[in-house]
Amino acid sequence: MPEPAVGAVIVTHIEELEAAIRYAHSTMEPMLEKAVAALLDDKRRALGWAGEAPADFDKTQWFAPEEWRMPQSDENDCYLSFVLDTVSCIDGHEPETWVGTIAGFAGAGIRFSASTEALGQRDWKALLRSQGSLIDELIDRGFLFDPKTGDVALTIPVSREALVAGFEEEDLEAALEPLGLAIDRIHAARSPLDRLVEAIKAARKT
């Protein structure tokens, strides 16, 4: 559609568009925040893991096995943890709403990304490049690895149809089940991830 035509359509439907964005921010986003927080808390507590899941997407939702905590730290510092992260649209921009992000608008999405407080970004990337077989094992288990950015992540595919049903029924538990399944996959990958933690500890000492 030519840009002038797009502009005309937007102006024609401006009331519906503005109302939809406001509703997404004021009603749908808080529902998602509460549902995601409840799911993450339930999963990590069932596993006996550390973490925080505030019902606020502007704050960090993270989790890690207790064994990954850094000793003698006053903060929640971990050798390795996973945080709820976003994937931008294919044009590099973020969607206007979290509903758009989770629903996969224009290639956007959510994922759990690995994070460390033990190493700086340069040392982290160097460590990952030195752990070829370990990274290959994680990739075989469905993890993504970008050597340029140092990103190690697990994509969370959320069904748009399931989200539609969840909002219609005012129950998002089934729609957000992929988050719980992703945590299960992280738990199942404890062996290579524990080895990564040991590699982080060794790199920190050098």
C-alpha positions as a LaTeX table, in Angstrom:
\begin{tabular}{lrrr}
\hline
Residue & $x$ (\AA) & $y$ (\AA) & $z$ (\AA) \\
\hline
Met1 & 0.00 & 0.00 & 0.00 \\
Pro2 & 1.46 & 3.44 & $-0.94$ \\
Glu3 & 2.40 & 5.67 & 2.02 \\
Pro4 & $-0.24$ & 8.34 & 1.25 \\
Ala5 & $-2.88$ & 5.60 & 1.28 \\
Val6 & $-1.56$ & 4.30 & 4.61 \\
Gly7 & $-1.81$ & 7.78 & 6.08 \\
Ala8 & $-5.36$ & 8.10 & 4.84 \\
Val9 & $-6.34$ & 4.77 & 6.39 \\
Ile10 & $-4.76$ & 5.74 & 9.72 \\
Val11 & $-6.60$ & 9.06 & 9.87 \\
Thr12 & $-9.86$ & 7.38 & 8.87 \\
His13 & $-9.53$ & 4.88 & 11.72 \\
Ile14 & $-7.65$ & 7.07 & 14.20 \\
Glu15 & $-10.23$ & 6.69 & 16.98 \\
Glu16 & $-10.11$ & 2.90 & 16.81 \\
Leu17 & $-6.29$ & 2.88 & 16.61 \\
Glu18 & $-5.81$ & 5.25 & 19.56 \\
Ala19 & $-8.40$ & 3.37 & 21.63 \\
Ala20 & $-6.73$ & 0.04 & 20.83 \\
Ile21 & $-3.26$ & 1.26 & 21.85 \\
Arg22 & $-4.59$ & 2.77 & 25.08 \\
Tyr23 & $-6.45$ & $-0.43$ & 25.91 \\
Ala24 & $-3.36$ & $-2.52$ & 25.17 \\
His25 & $-1.29$ & $-0.40$ & 27.56 \\
Ser26 & $-3.86$ & 0.08 & 30.32 \\
Thr27 & $-5.61$ & $-3.30$ & 30.41 \\
Met28 & $-3.91$ & $-6.00$ & 28.35 \\
Glu29 & $-0.33$ & $-5.26$ & 29.40 \\
Pro30 & $-1.07$ & $-5.46$ & 33.16 \\
Met31 & $-2.82$ & $-8.80$ & 32.55 \\
Leu32 & 0.28 & $-10.09$ & 30.78 \\
Glu33 & 2.59 & $-8.75$ & 33.50 \\
Lys34 & 0.66 & $-10.51$ & 36.26 \\
Ala35 & 0.34 & $-13.77$ & 34.34 \\
Val36 & 4.03 & $-13.88$ & 33.37 \\
Ala37 & 5.13 & $-13.04$ & 36.93 \\
Ala38 & 2.91 & $-15.76$ & 38.41 \\
Leu39 & 4.17 & $-18.36$ & 35.95 \\
Leu40 & 7.86 & $-17.51$ & 36.48 \\
Asp41 & 7.47 & $-17.50$ & 40.26 \\
Asp42 & 5.67 & $-20.85$ & 40.26 \\
Lys43 & 8.27 & $-22.49$ & 38.03 \\
Arg44 & 11.36 & $-21.24$ & 39.83 \\
Arg45 & 9.94 & $-22.08$ & 43.26 \\
Ala46 & 9.05 & $-25.57$ & 42.10 \\
Leu47 & 12.67 & $-25.98$ & 41.01 \\
Gly48 & 14.04 & $-24.35$ & 44.17 \\
Trp49 & 15.76 & $-21.64$ & 42.13 \\
Ala50 & 16.60 & $-18.07$ & 42.99 \\
Gly51 & 15.08 & $-15.20$ & 41.07 \\
Glu52 & 12.64 & $-12.32$ & 40.93 \\
Ala53 & 9.52 & $-11.89$ & 38.84 \\
Pro54 & 8.01 & $-8.44$ & 39.43 \\
Ala55 & 4.70 & $-7.89$ & 37.67 \\
Asp56 & 6.25 & $-5.02$ & 35.72 \\
Phe57 & 7.90 & $-5.45$ & 32.33 \\
Asp58 & 10.04 & $-2.36$ & 32.99 \\
Lys59 & 11.81 & $-4.35$ & 35.72 \\
Thr60 & 14.03 & $-7.41$ & 35.36 \\
Gln61 & 12.51 & $-10.89$ & 35.57 \\
Trp62 & 15.32 & $-13.37$ & 36.20 \\
Phe63 & 16.01 & $-16.82$ & 37.62 \\
Ala64 & 18.95 & $-19.12$ & 38.31 \\
Pro65 & 19.73 & $-22.24$ & 40.31 \\
Glu66 & 20.95 & $-21.35$ & 43.80 \\
Glu67 & 24.29 & $-22.99$ & 42.96 \\
Trp68 & 24.93 & $-20.29$ & 40.36 \\
Arg69 & 24.84 & $-17.46$ & 42.89 \\
Met70 & 28.12 & $-15.63$ & 43.51 \\
Pro71 & 29.24 & $-16.05$ & 47.14 \\
Gln72 & 29.64 & $-13.09$ & 49.48 \\
Ser73 & 27.51 & $-10.86$ & 47.30 \\
Asp74 & 25.03 & $-8.43$ & 48.83 \\
Glu75 & 23.14 & $-8.27$ & 45.56 \\
Asn76 & 21.49 & $-11.04$ & 43.59 \\
Asp77 & 24.67 & $-11.49$ & 41.56 \\
Cys78 & 25.06 & $-14.80$ & 39.74 \\
Tyr79 & 27.78 & $-16.42$ & 37.71 \\
Leu80 & 24.98 & $-17.20$ & 35.28 \\
Ser81 & 21.29 & $-16.40$ & 35.20 \\
Phe82 & 18.51 & $-16.12$ & 32.66 \\
Val83 & 16.43 & $-12.99$ & 32.13 \\
Leu84 & 13.22 & $-12.39$ & 30.22 \\
Asp85 & 14.33 & $-10.49$ & 27.13 \\
Thr86 & 12.76 & $-9.15$ & 23.94 \\
Val87 & 13.50 & $-9.59$ & 20.25 \\
Ser88 & 13.08 & $-6.51$ & 18.06 \\
Cys89 & 11.02 & $-6.35$ & 14.88 \\
Ile90 & 12.80 & $-7.15$ & 11.62 \\
Asp91 & 13.32 & $-3.40$ & 11.07 \\
Gly92 & 15.24 & $-3.15$ & 14.36 \\
His93 & 12.52 & $-1.26$ & 16.23 \\
Glu94 & 10.42 & $-2.43$ & 19.18 \\
Pro95 & 6.64 & $-2.81$ & 18.90 \\
Glu96 & 4.57 & $-0.05$ & 20.47 \\
Thr97 & 3.10 & $-2.46$ & 23.03 \\
Trp98 & 4.11 & $-5.56$ & 24.95 \\
Val99 & 1.08 & $-7.22$ & 23.42 \\
Gly100 & 2.72 & $-6.71$ & 20.03 \\
Thr101 & 6.03 & $-8.07$ & 21.30 \\
Ile102 & 4.60 & $-11.25$ & 22.79 \\
Ala103 & 2.22 & $-11.76$ & 19.85 \\
Gly104 & 5.18 & $-11.65$ & 17.46 \\
Phe105 & 4.38 & $-8.47$ & 15.53 \\
Ala106 & 6.73 & $-8.05$ & 12.54 \\
Gly107 & 9.23 & $-10.60$ & 13.80 \\
Ala108 & 9.29 & $-9.40$ & 17.41 \\
Gly109 & 9.15 & $-11.82$ & 20.31 \\
Ile110 & 10.41 & $-12.82$ & 23.73 \\
Arg111 & 13.21 & $-15.08$ & 24.90 \\
Phe112 & 15.26 & $-16.05$ & 27.93 \\
Ser113 & 18.78 & $-14.66$ & 27.60 \\
Ala114 & 21.83 & $-15.76$ & 29.57 \\
Ser115 & 23.46 & $-13.09$ & 31.73 \\
Thr116 & 26.49 & $-12.93$ & 34.02 \\
Glu117 & 27.61 & $-10.48$ & 36.68 \\
Ala118 & 30.98 & $-12.22$ & 36.98 \\
Leu119 & 32.55 & $-11.06$ & 33.71 \\
Gly120 & 32.55 & $-7.95$ & 31.58 \\
Gln121 & 31.12 & $-8.12$ & 28.08 \\
Arg122 & 34.49 & $-8.51$ & 26.36 \\
Asp123 & 35.59 & $-11.34$ & 28.66 \\
Trp124 & 32.17 & $-12.98$ & 28.36 \\
Lys125 & 32.33 & $-13.04$ & 24.56 \\
Ala126 & 35.92 & $-14.31$ & 24.63 \\
Leu127 & 34.91 & $-17.10$ & 27.02 \\
Leu128 & 32.02 & $-18.19$ & 24.82 \\
Arg129 & 34.26 & $-18.28$ & 21.75 \\
Ser130 & 36.63 & $-20.57$ & 23.64 \\
Gln131 & 33.86 & $-23.02$ & 24.57 \\
Gly132 & 33.05 & $-24.36$ & 21.12 \\
Ser133 & 31.91 & $-27.86$ & 22.04 \\
Leu134 & 29.85 & $-26.61$ & 24.98 \\
Ile135 & 28.14 & $-23.99$ & 22.79 \\
Asp136 & 27.49 & $-26.64$ & 20.13 \\
Glu137 & 25.79 & $-28.77$ & 22.78 \\
Leu138 & 23.57 & $-25.86$ & 23.78 \\
Ile139 & 22.72 & $-25.17$ & 20.14 \\
Asp140 & 21.76 & $-28.84$ & 19.74 \\
Arg141 & 19.38 & $-28.30$ & 22.67 \\
Gly142 & 17.68 & $-25.39$ & 20.91 \\
Phe143 & 19.64 & $-22.43$ & 22.25 \\
Leu144 & 20.71 & $-19.57$ & 20.01 \\
Phe145 & 24.26 & $-18.19$ & 20.04 \\
Asp146 & 25.53 & $-14.99$ & 18.43 \\
Pro147 & 29.33 & $-14.73$ & 18.70 \\
Lys148 & 29.27 & $-11.04$ & 17.73 \\
Thr149 & 27.00 & $-9.95$ & 20.58 \\
Gly150 & 27.68 & $-12.76$ & 23.05 \\
Asp151 & 23.98 & $-13.57$ & 23.18 \\
Val152 & 23.04 & $-17.03$ & 24.42 \\
Ala153 & 19.27 & $-17.32$ & 24.43 \\
Leu154 & 16.25 & $-19.56$ & 24.18 \\
Thr155 & 13.41 & $-18.27$ & 22.02 \\
Ile156 & 9.89 & $-18.51$ & 23.45 \\
Pro157 & 7.31 & $-19.08$ & 20.68 \\
Val158 & 3.93 & $-17.81$ & 21.85 \\
Ser159 & 0.92 & $-18.64$ & 19.70 \\
Arg160 & $-1.06$ & $-15.60$ & 18.61 \\
Glu161 & $-4.20$ & $-17.73$ & 18.44 \\
Ala162 & $-3.65$ & $-18.90$ & 22.02 \\
Leu163 & $-3.24$ & $-15.28$ & 23.13 \\
Val164 & $-6.51$ & $-14.36$ & 21.43 \\
Ala165 & $-8.29$ & $-17.16$ & 23.29 \\
Gly166 & $-6.57$ & $-16.18$ & 26.54 \\
Phe167 & $-7.76$ & $-12.60$ & 26.39 \\
Glu168 & $-11.25$ & $-13.68$ & 25.39 \\
Glu169 & $-11.42$ & $-16.01$ & 28.39 \\
Glu170 & $-9.43$ & $-13.64$ & 30.66 \\
Asp171 & $-7.07$ & $-16.53$ & 31.43 \\
Leu172 & $-3.58$ & $-16.39$ & 29.92 \\
Glu173 & $-2.12$ & $-19.48$ & 31.58 \\
Ala174 & $-2.41$ & $-21.73$ & 28.52 \\
Ala175 & $-1.18$ & $-19.04$ & 26.13 \\
Leu176 & 1.93 & $-18.45$ & 28.22 \\
Glu177 & 2.72 & $-22.14$ & 28.73 \\
Pro178 & 5.70 & $-21.83$ & 26.32 \\
Leu179 & 7.52 & $-19.78$ & 28.99 \\
Gly180 & 7.25 & $-22.67$ & 31.40 \\
Leu181 & 8.37 & $-25.13$ & 28.73 \\
Ala182 & 11.41 & $-22.93$ & 28.03 \\
Ile183 & 12.34 & $-23.01$ & 31.72 \\
Asp184 & 12.01 & $-26.80$ & 31.60 \\
Arg185 & 14.45 & $-26.83$ & 28.67 \\
Ile186 & 16.91 & $-24.71$ & 30.64 \\
His187 & 16.57 & $-27.12$ & 33.55 \\
Ala188 & 17.15 & $-30.06$ & 31.20 \\
Ala189 & 20.32 & $-28.34$ & 29.97 \\
Arg190 & 21.83 & $-28.08$ & 33.46 \\
Ser191 & 24.81 & $-30.27$ & 32.54 \\
Pro192 & 26.29 & $-27.98$ & 29.85 \\
Leu193 & 25.13 & $-24.87$ & 31.70 \\
Asp194 & 26.84 & $-26.03$ & 34.91 \\
Arg195 & 30.02 & $-26.51$ & 32.88 \\
Leu196 & 29.62 & $-22.98$ & 31.56 \\
Val197 & 29.37 & $-21.72$ & 35.15 \\
Glu198 & 32.61 & $-23.54$ & 36.00 \\
Ala199 & 34.27 & $-21.95$ & 32.97 \\
Ile200 & 33.06 & $-18.52$ & 34.14 \\
Lys201 & 34.53 & $-19.14$ & 37.59 \\
Ala202 & 37.87 & $-20.17$ & 36.05 \\
Ala203 & 37.93 & $-17.12$ & 33.76 \\
Arg204 & 37.17 & $-14.85$ & 36.70 \\
Lys205 & 40.26 & $-16.13$ & 38.54 \\
Thr206 & 42.66 & $-15.46$ & 35.65 \\
\hline
\end{tabular}
